[in-house]
Short mmCIF file of C-alpha atoms and ligand atoms in Angstrom, two decimals:
data_model
loop_
_atom_site.label_atom_id
_atom_site.label_comp_id
_atom_site.label_asym_id
_atom_site.label_seq_id
_atom_site.Cartn_x
_atom_site.Cartn_y
_atom_site.Cartn_z
CA MET A 1 26.71 -38.68 13.29
CA GLY A 2 24.57 -37.35 10.52
CA ASN A 3 25.82 -39.66 7.82
CA GLU A 4 22.42 -41.30 7.38
CA THR A 5 21.09 -37.87 6.41
CA LEU A 6 24.05 -37.20 4.12
CA GLY A 7 23.53 -40.48 2.30
CA GLN A 8 20.44 -39.10 0.60
CA CYS A 9 21.95 -35.72 -0.31
CA GLU A 10 22.80 -34.76 -3.85
CA ARG A 11 25.58 -32.30 -3.11
CA LEU A 12 27.68 -31.00 -0.27
CA TRP A 13 30.27 -28.30 0.34
CA ILE A 14 33.38 -29.00 2.39
CA ASP A 15 36.14 -26.69 3.67
CA VAL A 16 33.82 -23.70 3.99
CA ARG A 17 33.01 -21.20 6.72
CA LEU A 18 29.28 -20.58 7.04
CA ALA A 19 27.82 -17.15 7.74
CA THR A 20 24.44 -18.60 8.63
CA PHE A 21 22.61 -15.47 9.93
CA ASP A 22 20.69 -18.01 12.01
CA PRO A 23 19.83 -16.39 15.38
CA ALA A 24 20.26 -19.79 17.01
CA VAL A 25 24.01 -19.59 16.27
CA ALA A 26 25.44 -17.25 18.89
CA ALA A 27 28.51 -16.00 16.98
CA PRO A 28 28.49 -12.73 14.96
CA TYR A 29 26.96 -13.32 11.50
CA GLY A 30 25.97 -16.75 12.83
CA LEU A 31 29.46 -17.91 11.81
CA LEU A 32 30.30 -21.59 11.86
CA GLU A 33 33.89 -22.62 11.16
CA LYS A 34 34.77 -25.85 9.37
CA HIS A 35 31.30 -27.17 8.77
CA VAL A 36 29.85 -28.97 5.79
CA LEU A 37 26.53 -28.01 4.23
CA ALA A 38 24.53 -30.61 2.34
CA VAL A 39 21.54 -30.14 0.07
CA ARG A 40 18.74 -32.45 -0.93
CA ARG A 41 15.83 -31.72 -3.26
CA GLY A 42 16.58 -28.00 -3.30
CA ALA A 43 16.70 -27.56 0.46
CA ILE A 44 19.44 -27.46 3.09
CA ALA A 45 19.42 -30.99 4.50
CA ALA A 46 22.33 -30.90 6.95
CA ILE A 47 24.91 -28.58 8.51
CA LEU A 48 27.52 -30.58 10.40
CA PRO A 49 31.01 -30.10 11.86
CA GLN A 50 33.41 -31.34 9.21
CA ASP A 51 35.35 -33.55 11.61
CA GLN A 52 32.16 -35.50 12.33
CA VAL A 53 31.51 -36.30 8.69
CA ALA A 54 32.94 -39.31 6.88
CA LEU A 55 32.91 -38.75 3.12
CA SER A 56 33.83 -42.28 2.17
CA GLY A 57 30.82 -43.88 0.59
CA PHE A 58 29.05 -40.57 -0.09
CA GLY A 59 27.56 -40.92 -3.55
CA GLY A 60 26.73 -37.29 -4.30
CA GLU A 61 28.82 -34.40 -5.55
CA VAL A 62 31.46 -33.02 -3.15
CA ILE A 63 32.44 -29.39 -3.71
CA ASP A 64 35.70 -28.15 -2.24
CA GLY A 65 35.06 -24.65 -0.88
CA ARG A 66 38.84 -24.04 -0.51
CA GLY A 67 38.31 -22.04 2.68
CA GLY A 68 35.64 -19.77 1.14
CA LEU A 69 32.66 -18.22 2.87
CA LEU A 70 29.16 -19.58 2.27
CA THR A 71 26.27 -17.14 2.84
CA PRO A 72 22.55 -17.11 2.12
CA GLY A 73 21.63 -15.65 -1.28
CA LEU A 74 20.98 -11.91 -1.14
CA ILE A 75 17.38 -10.69 -1.20
CA ASP A 76 16.37 -7.33 -2.70
CA SER A 77 12.98 -6.85 -1.05
CA HIS A 78 11.89 -3.53 -2.65
CA THR A 79 12.35 -2.74 -6.35
CA HIS A 80 10.47 -1.14 -9.23
CA LEU A 81 12.76 -2.72 -11.83
CA VAL A 82 10.12 -3.27 -14.54
CA TYR A 83 9.57 0.08 -16.30
CA GLY A 84 9.93 1.80 -19.64
CA GLY A 85 12.45 4.47 -20.58
CA HIS A 86 14.65 6.50 -18.27
CA ARG A 87 14.56 9.91 -16.56
CA THR A 88 18.06 11.14 -17.26
CA ARG A 89 16.81 14.59 -18.26
CA GLU A 90 15.30 15.01 -14.79
CA PHE A 91 18.57 14.00 -13.20
CA GLU A 92 20.25 16.78 -15.14
CA GLN A 93 17.50 19.27 -14.25
CA ARG A 94 17.71 18.47 -10.55
CA LEU A 95 21.45 19.10 -10.65
CA LEU A 96 20.74 22.45 -12.27
CA GLY A 97 18.59 23.36 -9.28
CA LYS A 98 15.02 22.43 -10.30
CA SER A 99 12.92 20.97 -7.50
CA TYR A 100 11.10 17.63 -7.64
CA ARG A 101 7.81 19.58 -7.48
CA GLU A 102 8.72 21.77 -10.48
CA ILE A 103 9.80 18.72 -12.45
CA SER A 104 6.48 16.99 -11.69
CA ARG A 105 4.54 20.11 -12.75
CA ASP A 106 6.37 20.06 -16.10
CA GLY A 107 5.24 16.49 -16.78
CA GLY A 108 8.19 14.68 -15.20
CA GLY A 109 8.27 12.43 -12.16
CA ILE A 110 6.36 9.15 -11.87
CA LEU A 111 3.91 10.14 -14.62
CA ALA A 112 6.75 10.42 -17.15
CA THR A 113 7.59 6.78 -16.50
CA VAL A 114 3.88 5.90 -16.65
CA ARG A 115 3.75 7.27 -20.22
CA SER A 116 6.83 5.34 -21.36
CA THR A 117 5.69 2.15 -19.61
CA ARG A 118 2.22 2.24 -21.14
CA ALA A 119 3.81 2.62 -24.59
CA LEU A 120 5.69 -0.68 -24.31
CA SER A 121 4.49 -4.23 -24.80
CA ARG A 122 5.00 -6.88 -22.12
CA GLU A 123 7.93 -8.28 -24.16
CA GLN A 124 9.52 -4.85 -24.50
CA LEU A 125 9.20 -4.28 -20.75
CA VAL A 126 10.93 -7.60 -20.10
CA ALA A 127 13.71 -6.65 -22.53
CA GLN A 128 14.32 -3.32 -20.80
CA ALA A 129 14.29 -4.92 -17.34
CA ARG A 130 16.81 -7.66 -18.22
CA PRO A 131 20.06 -5.69 -17.75
CA ARG A 132 18.85 -4.38 -14.39
CA LEU A 133 17.94 -7.83 -13.11
CA GLU A 134 21.18 -9.31 -14.51
CA ALA A 135 23.21 -6.69 -12.62
CA LEU A 136 21.52 -7.67 -9.35
CA ILE A 137 21.95 -11.38 -9.97
CA ALA A 138 25.62 -10.99 -10.89
CA GLU A 139 26.43 -9.51 -7.51
CA GLY A 140 24.61 -12.22 -5.54
CA VAL A 141 20.86 -11.54 -5.54
CA THR A 142 18.86 -14.78 -5.60
CA SER A 143 15.45 -13.30 -4.67
CA VAL A 144 13.94 -10.02 -5.75
CA GLU A 145 10.66 -8.21 -5.22
CA ILE A 146 9.21 -6.33 -8.22
CA LYS A 147 6.37 -3.82 -7.96
CA SER A 148 3.89 -2.62 -10.54
CA GLY A 149 2.88 1.04 -10.36
CA TYR A 150 3.80 2.58 -13.72
CA GLY A 151 0.76 1.27 -15.58
CA LEU A 152 -2.14 2.65 -13.48
CA THR A 153 -4.80 1.09 -15.69
CA VAL A 154 -6.08 -2.46 -15.31
CA ALA A 155 -4.42 -3.58 -18.55
CA ASP A 156 -1.10 -1.84 -17.91
CA GLU A 157 -0.77 -2.94 -14.28
CA LEU A 158 -1.49 -6.56 -15.33
CA LYS A 159 1.08 -6.17 -18.12
CA MET A 160 3.75 -5.05 -15.63
CA LEU A 161 3.05 -7.93 -13.24
CA ARG A 162 3.09 -10.45 -16.09
CA ALA A 163 6.43 -9.05 -17.24
CA ALA A 164 7.77 -9.57 -13.71
CA ARG A 165 6.53 -13.17 -13.72
CA ASP A 166 8.15 -13.66 -17.16
CA LEU A 167 11.51 -12.61 -15.70
CA ALA A 168 11.09 -15.22 -12.96
CA ARG A 169 10.72 -17.92 -15.59
CA GLU A 170 13.76 -16.71 -17.49
CA TYR A 171 16.34 -16.29 -14.73
CA PRO A 172 17.59 -18.33 -11.79
CA VAL A 173 15.99 -15.97 -9.29
CA ARG A 174 12.89 -16.02 -7.13
CA VAL A 175 10.57 -13.10 -7.91
CA SER A 176 7.94 -11.79 -5.48
CA THR A 177 5.46 -9.45 -7.13
CA THR A 178 3.65 -6.54 -5.51
CA LEU A 179 0.67 -4.59 -6.82
CA LEU A 180 1.46 -0.88 -6.40
CA ALA A 181 -1.39 0.60 -8.42
CA ALA A 182 -1.66 3.24 -5.67
CA HIS A 183 1.69 4.74 -6.63
CA CYS A 184 0.29 7.90 -8.19
CA VAL A 185 -3.13 9.14 -9.32
CA PRO A 186 -3.18 8.65 -13.11
CA PRO A 187 -4.15 11.53 -15.44
CA GLU A 188 -7.50 9.85 -16.24
CA PHE A 189 -8.48 10.26 -12.56
CA CYS A 190 -6.93 13.71 -12.03
CA GLY A 191 -8.60 15.27 -8.96
CA GLN A 192 -10.56 12.04 -8.33
CA ALA A 193 -8.22 9.95 -6.23
CA ASP A 194 -11.14 8.34 -4.35
CA ARG A 195 -12.63 7.07 -7.61
CA TYR A 196 -9.23 5.66 -8.61
CA VAL A 197 -8.92 3.87 -5.24
CA GLU A 198 -12.40 2.47 -5.82
CA MET A 199 -11.29 1.16 -9.23
CA ILE A 200 -8.24 -0.50 -7.67
CA CYS A 201 -10.31 -2.26 -5.00
CA ARG A 202 -13.31 -3.23 -7.13
CA GLU A 203 -11.80 -3.93 -10.55
CA LEU A 204 -8.03 -4.31 -10.57
CA LEU A 205 -7.39 -6.24 -7.34
CA PRO A 206 -9.90 -9.03 -8.15
CA ARG A 207 -8.24 -9.54 -11.56
CA VAL A 208 -4.79 -9.68 -9.96
CA VAL A 209 -6.00 -12.22 -7.41
CA GLU A 210 -7.79 -14.31 -10.03
CA GLU A 211 -4.63 -14.57 -12.14
CA ARG A 212 -2.36 -14.92 -9.07
CA LEU A 213 -0.19 -12.12 -10.33
CA ALA A 214 0.76 -10.53 -7.00
CA ASP A 215 1.98 -11.74 -3.63
CA ALA A 216 1.40 -8.42 -1.86
CA VAL A 217 -0.14 -4.96 -2.18
CA ASP A 218 1.70 -1.69 -1.58
CA VAL A 219 0.54 1.95 -1.33
CA PHE A 220 2.52 5.19 -1.65
CA CYS A 221 0.99 6.90 1.39
CA GLU A 222 2.21 10.48 1.28
CA GLN A 223 0.77 14.00 1.02
CA LEU A 224 1.52 14.10 -2.71
CA ALA A 225 0.11 10.59 -3.30
CA PHE A 226 -2.58 8.75 -1.26
CA SER A 227 -4.11 9.69 2.10
CA LEU A 228 -4.30 7.50 5.19
CA GLU A 229 -8.01 6.95 4.58
CA GLN A 230 -7.46 5.88 0.96
CA THR A 231 -4.54 3.69 2.01
CA GLU A 232 -6.73 2.00 4.63
CA ARG A 233 -9.36 1.12 2.04
CA ILE A 234 -6.77 -0.55 -0.16
CA PHE A 235 -5.23 -2.43 2.79
CA ALA A 236 -8.67 -3.70 3.80
CA ALA A 237 -9.31 -4.99 0.28
CA ALA A 238 -5.83 -6.56 0.15
CA ARG A 239 -6.32 -8.29 3.48
CA GLN A 240 -9.66 -9.64 2.39
CA ALA A 241 -8.00 -11.01 -0.74
CA GLY A 242 -5.36 -12.74 1.39
CA LEU A 243 -2.43 -10.72 0.06
CA GLY A 244 0.54 -9.41 2.06
CA ILE A 245 0.67 -5.71 2.87
CA LYS A 246 3.54 -3.27 2.35
CA VAL A 247 3.70 0.52 2.42
CA HIS A 248 5.82 3.43 1.21
CA ALA A 249 5.69 5.39 4.48
CA GLU A 250 7.08 8.54 6.06
CA GLN A 251 9.55 9.19 3.25
CA LEU A 252 8.99 12.92 2.67
CA SER A 253 6.82 13.88 5.64
CA PRO A 254 5.47 12.39 8.90
CA GLY A 255 1.93 11.05 8.69
CA GLY A 256 1.26 7.79 10.50
CA ALA A 257 1.39 5.49 7.47
CA ALA A 258 3.68 2.98 9.15
CA ALA A 259 1.40 2.75 12.21
CA LEU A 260 -1.60 2.25 9.91
CA ALA A 261 0.21 -0.52 8.04
CA ALA A 262 1.16 -2.11 11.37
CA ARG A 263 -2.56 -2.29 12.27
CA PHE A 264 -2.91 -4.46 9.16
CA SER A 265 0.06 -6.63 10.22
CA ALA A 266 2.10 -5.35 7.28
CA ARG A 267 5.10 -7.38 6.20
CA SER A 268 7.09 -4.18 5.94
CA ALA A 269 6.98 -0.41 6.04
CA ASP A 270 9.52 1.16 3.71
CA HIS A 271 11.60 4.40 3.58
CA LEU A 272 10.71 5.75 7.09
CA GLU A 273 12.92 8.85 7.21
CA TRP A 274 10.19 10.65 9.24
CA LEU A 275 9.13 7.70 11.41
CA ASP A 276 8.62 8.66 15.07
CA GLU A 277 8.87 6.51 18.21
CA ALA A 278 5.14 5.71 18.22
CA GLY A 279 5.57 4.37 14.67
CA VAL A 280 8.61 2.35 15.72
CA LEU A 281 6.63 0.78 18.58
CA ALA A 282 3.71 0.02 16.26
CA LEU A 283 6.04 -1.82 13.84
CA LYS A 284 7.56 -3.74 16.75
CA ALA A 285 4.16 -4.82 18.07
CA ALA A 286 3.05 -5.97 14.61
CA GLY A 287 6.27 -7.84 13.79
CA SER A 288 6.67 -5.71 10.66
CA VAL A 289 10.06 -5.13 9.07
CA ALA A 290 11.43 -1.58 8.70
CA THR A 291 12.87 -1.43 5.19
CA LEU A 292 15.46 1.30 4.68
CA LEU A 293 16.17 2.60 1.18
CA PRO A 294 19.41 4.60 1.21
CA GLY A 295 19.53 4.87 -2.61
CA ALA A 296 16.58 7.29 -2.78
CA PHE A 297 17.87 9.20 0.25
CA TYR A 298 21.20 9.62 -1.54
CA VAL A 299 19.89 10.49 -5.02
CA LEU A 300 17.42 13.07 -3.63
CA ARG A 301 20.20 14.45 -1.41
CA GLU A 302 17.92 14.22 1.61
CA SER A 303 19.24 15.14 5.03
CA ARG A 304 16.75 13.50 7.39
CA LYS A 305 17.72 9.91 8.17
CA PRO A 306 15.50 7.04 9.33
CA PRO A 307 15.55 6.51 13.12
CA VAL A 308 18.03 3.62 13.14
CA ALA A 309 18.94 4.01 16.82
CA LEU A 310 15.25 3.78 17.84
CA LEU A 311 14.61 0.82 15.55
CA ARG A 312 17.66 -0.92 17.03
CA GLN A 313 16.69 -0.02 20.62
CA HIS A 314 13.19 -1.49 20.20
CA GLY A 315 14.37 -4.53 18.27
CA VAL A 316 12.51 -3.83 15.02
CA PRO A 317 14.06 -5.96 12.25
CA MET A 318 15.60 -3.76 9.55
CA ALA A 319 15.88 -4.61 5.84
CA LEU A 320 17.84 -2.78 3.15
CA ALA A 321 16.79 -2.71 -0.51
CA THR A 322 17.67 -0.90 -3.73
CA ASP A 323 14.25 0.71 -4.42
CA LEU A 324 15.56 0.35 -7.99
CA ASN A 325 13.49 2.83 -10.02
CA PRO A 326 14.15 5.33 -12.82
CA GLY A 327 13.54 8.53 -10.87
CA THR A 328 14.93 8.40 -7.37
CA SER A 329 17.13 5.28 -7.24
CA PRO A 330 18.41 4.13 -10.66
CA LEU A 331 20.98 2.04 -8.82
CA ALA A 332 21.02 -1.66 -9.69
CA SER A 333 23.28 -2.69 -6.83
CA LEU A 334 22.20 -4.20 -3.54
CA ARG A 335 25.85 -4.28 -2.48
CA LEU A 336 25.94 -0.48 -2.85
CA MET A 337 22.96 -0.33 -0.48
CA LEU A 338 24.87 -2.43 2.08
CA ASN A 339 27.65 0.12 1.95
CA MET A 340 25.28 3.12 2.07
CA GLY A 341 23.25 1.55 4.89
CA CYS A 342 26.42 1.58 6.99
CA VAL A 343 28.08 4.80 5.81
CA LEU A 344 24.95 6.97 5.50
CA PHE A 345 22.54 5.43 8.04
CA GLY A 346 24.96 4.01 10.63
CA LEU A 347 24.10 0.30 10.45
CA THR A 348 26.80 -2.15 11.45
CA PRO A 349 28.03 -4.51 8.68
CA GLU A 350 26.33 -7.38 10.51
CA GLU A 351 23.03 -5.45 10.65
CA ALA A 352 23.38 -4.57 6.95
CA LEU A 353 23.97 -8.15 5.85
CA THR A 354 21.14 -9.39 8.08
CA ALA A 355 19.02 -6.71 6.36
CA VAL A 356 19.48 -8.31 2.92
CA THR A 357 19.15 -11.92 4.10
CA ARG A 358 17.11 -12.90 7.16
CA ASN A 359 15.10 -9.67 7.55
CA ALA A 360 14.54 -9.20 3.81
CA ALA A 361 13.02 -12.69 3.71
CA VAL A 362 10.58 -11.72 6.48
CA ALA A 363 9.72 -8.51 4.58
CA LEU A 364 8.57 -10.74 1.71
CA GLY A 365 6.61 -13.11 3.93
CA LEU A 366 9.27 -15.79 3.27
CA GLY A 367 10.96 -15.90 6.66
CA GLU A 368 10.25 -19.61 7.04
CA VAL A 369 11.69 -20.42 3.61
CA LEU A 370 14.67 -18.15 2.94
CA GLY A 371 17.21 -15.82 4.48
CA THR A 372 19.40 -18.02 6.71
CA LEU A 373 21.53 -21.11 6.36
CA SER A 374 19.31 -23.40 8.40
CA VAL A 375 18.25 -26.99 7.88
CA GLY A 376 14.94 -27.12 6.03
CA LYS A 377 15.25 -23.78 4.26
CA GLN A 378 15.59 -23.41 0.51
CA ALA A 379 19.24 -23.87 -0.54
CA ASP A 380 19.87 -20.43 -2.07
CA LEU A 381 23.55 -19.92 -1.35
CA LEU A 382 26.57 -17.90 -2.39
CA LEU A 383 30.20 -19.03 -2.16
CA TRP A 384 32.67 -16.15 -1.83
CA ASP A 385 36.47 -16.03 -1.84
CA ILE A 386 36.63 -13.76 1.18
CA ASP A 387 37.68 -14.27 4.78
CA GLN A 388 35.25 -11.91 6.53
CA PRO A 389 31.55 -11.20 5.80
CA ALA A 390 32.04 -7.44 6.30
CA ARG A 391 34.12 -7.33 3.11
CA LEU A 392 30.84 -7.66 1.18
CA VAL A 393 29.77 -4.39 2.72
CA GLU A 394 33.04 -2.51 2.62
CA GLU A 395 34.42 -3.26 -0.84
CA LEU A 396 32.42 -2.46 -3.97
CA GLY A 397 32.91 -3.54 -7.54
CA SER A 398 35.61 -6.15 -7.19
CA ILE A 399 34.04 -9.00 -5.21
CA ARG A 400 31.76 -11.38 -7.05
CA PRO A 401 30.44 -14.73 -5.82
CA ARG A 402 32.51 -17.71 -7.02
CA GLN A 403 29.37 -19.82 -7.06
CA ARG A 404 25.66 -19.02 -7.03
CA ILE A 405 23.41 -21.81 -5.87
CA VAL A 406 19.64 -21.60 -6.31
CA GLN A 407 17.47 -24.36 -4.85
CA GLY A 408 20.58 -26.48 -4.43
CA GLU A 409 21.71 -26.18 -8.07
CA ILE A 410 24.81 -24.25 -9.15
CA VAL A 411 23.62 -21.61 -11.64
CA HIS A 412 25.02 -18.87 -13.82
CA ALA A 413 23.91 -15.25 -13.83
CA SER A 414 22.71 -15.36 -17.43
CA ARG A 415 19.31 -16.28 -18.85
CA SER A 416 18.26 -19.91 -18.56
ZN1 ZN B 1 9.73 2.34 -3.82
#
């Protein structure tokens, strides 16, 4: 059975256990023992019980997994990894007792990164982003989302998105880009947030669409950033332009941003520490993913946690991501987020791993393409020398993938 399919495959793995994360496989983690996985033209072509496969006559490459575990590539679905400079001084100040508000008043916060990002060329931004992206790739990330949001002018936002696209060409990783011009009101529009929103919708968004520089649009909807009404205007423009919708919601205060995003069928609502049950139900009805970002919660030493029990009870898919950014989550490790998601937020290891595979793919609008080991999906795979998937969550620093496979090809973490 299945050997006609295998005959056309370029490569297959034998003696592996598969953690498929495919909901059609009833076992925890979607585990399949003693199966082979075959790839053809960059996609998963077959998953078959090994004892039903005859290898004699197979003309492609056979890879001996030596009892290893094969998983989908990891997906970091929320990052700000393209930026200039660092905010180490603020980190020190916060530890000396200064509040985030005081730091912002003294010229720190997002606007500090805006100044250092504007000062760099596209090439310099790429150079500064490389070590961050390489750290993610080395630990198993095969897809990453990158937001703009530190330029806040047409030219600087386009520069950030182009830098993100440059990284995609340079590394064996899939990059989804998100326009987050509504991250902060820039100094040029101080006290005129509505005019800035108008500029985003009328001037910036059409340029981004014309050059196909973004896959989605995001808004930081919060008392200290953009109002619900301003957020709605940007979502309406994004929907009209055919782009996906994401939102930074309910991080520092309650406010209904997630429910608003759900009305626009958002791919995800992110942070969510203050999300209430009505917001949970709105996400469920819209099919939106709840993306949890434990890195920012940890760095800001927050105490209010996202409503994991309610999300679980209502069956809202949860994703975990690094939120990699210079101010509140300078943590280039998705594996650390798996651990924090369990230890700080109470996810199970299976929920955490599903949150960086199947659910993260949905949060990027790529649920049909990525995130599980299923026939027809893109063959982004990791081969690990571990016996249980939960070890990826539990143990930090020492476990690296033996093989990284992107679109069916075995790749290295370095630049292409
Ligand atoms: Zn963020």
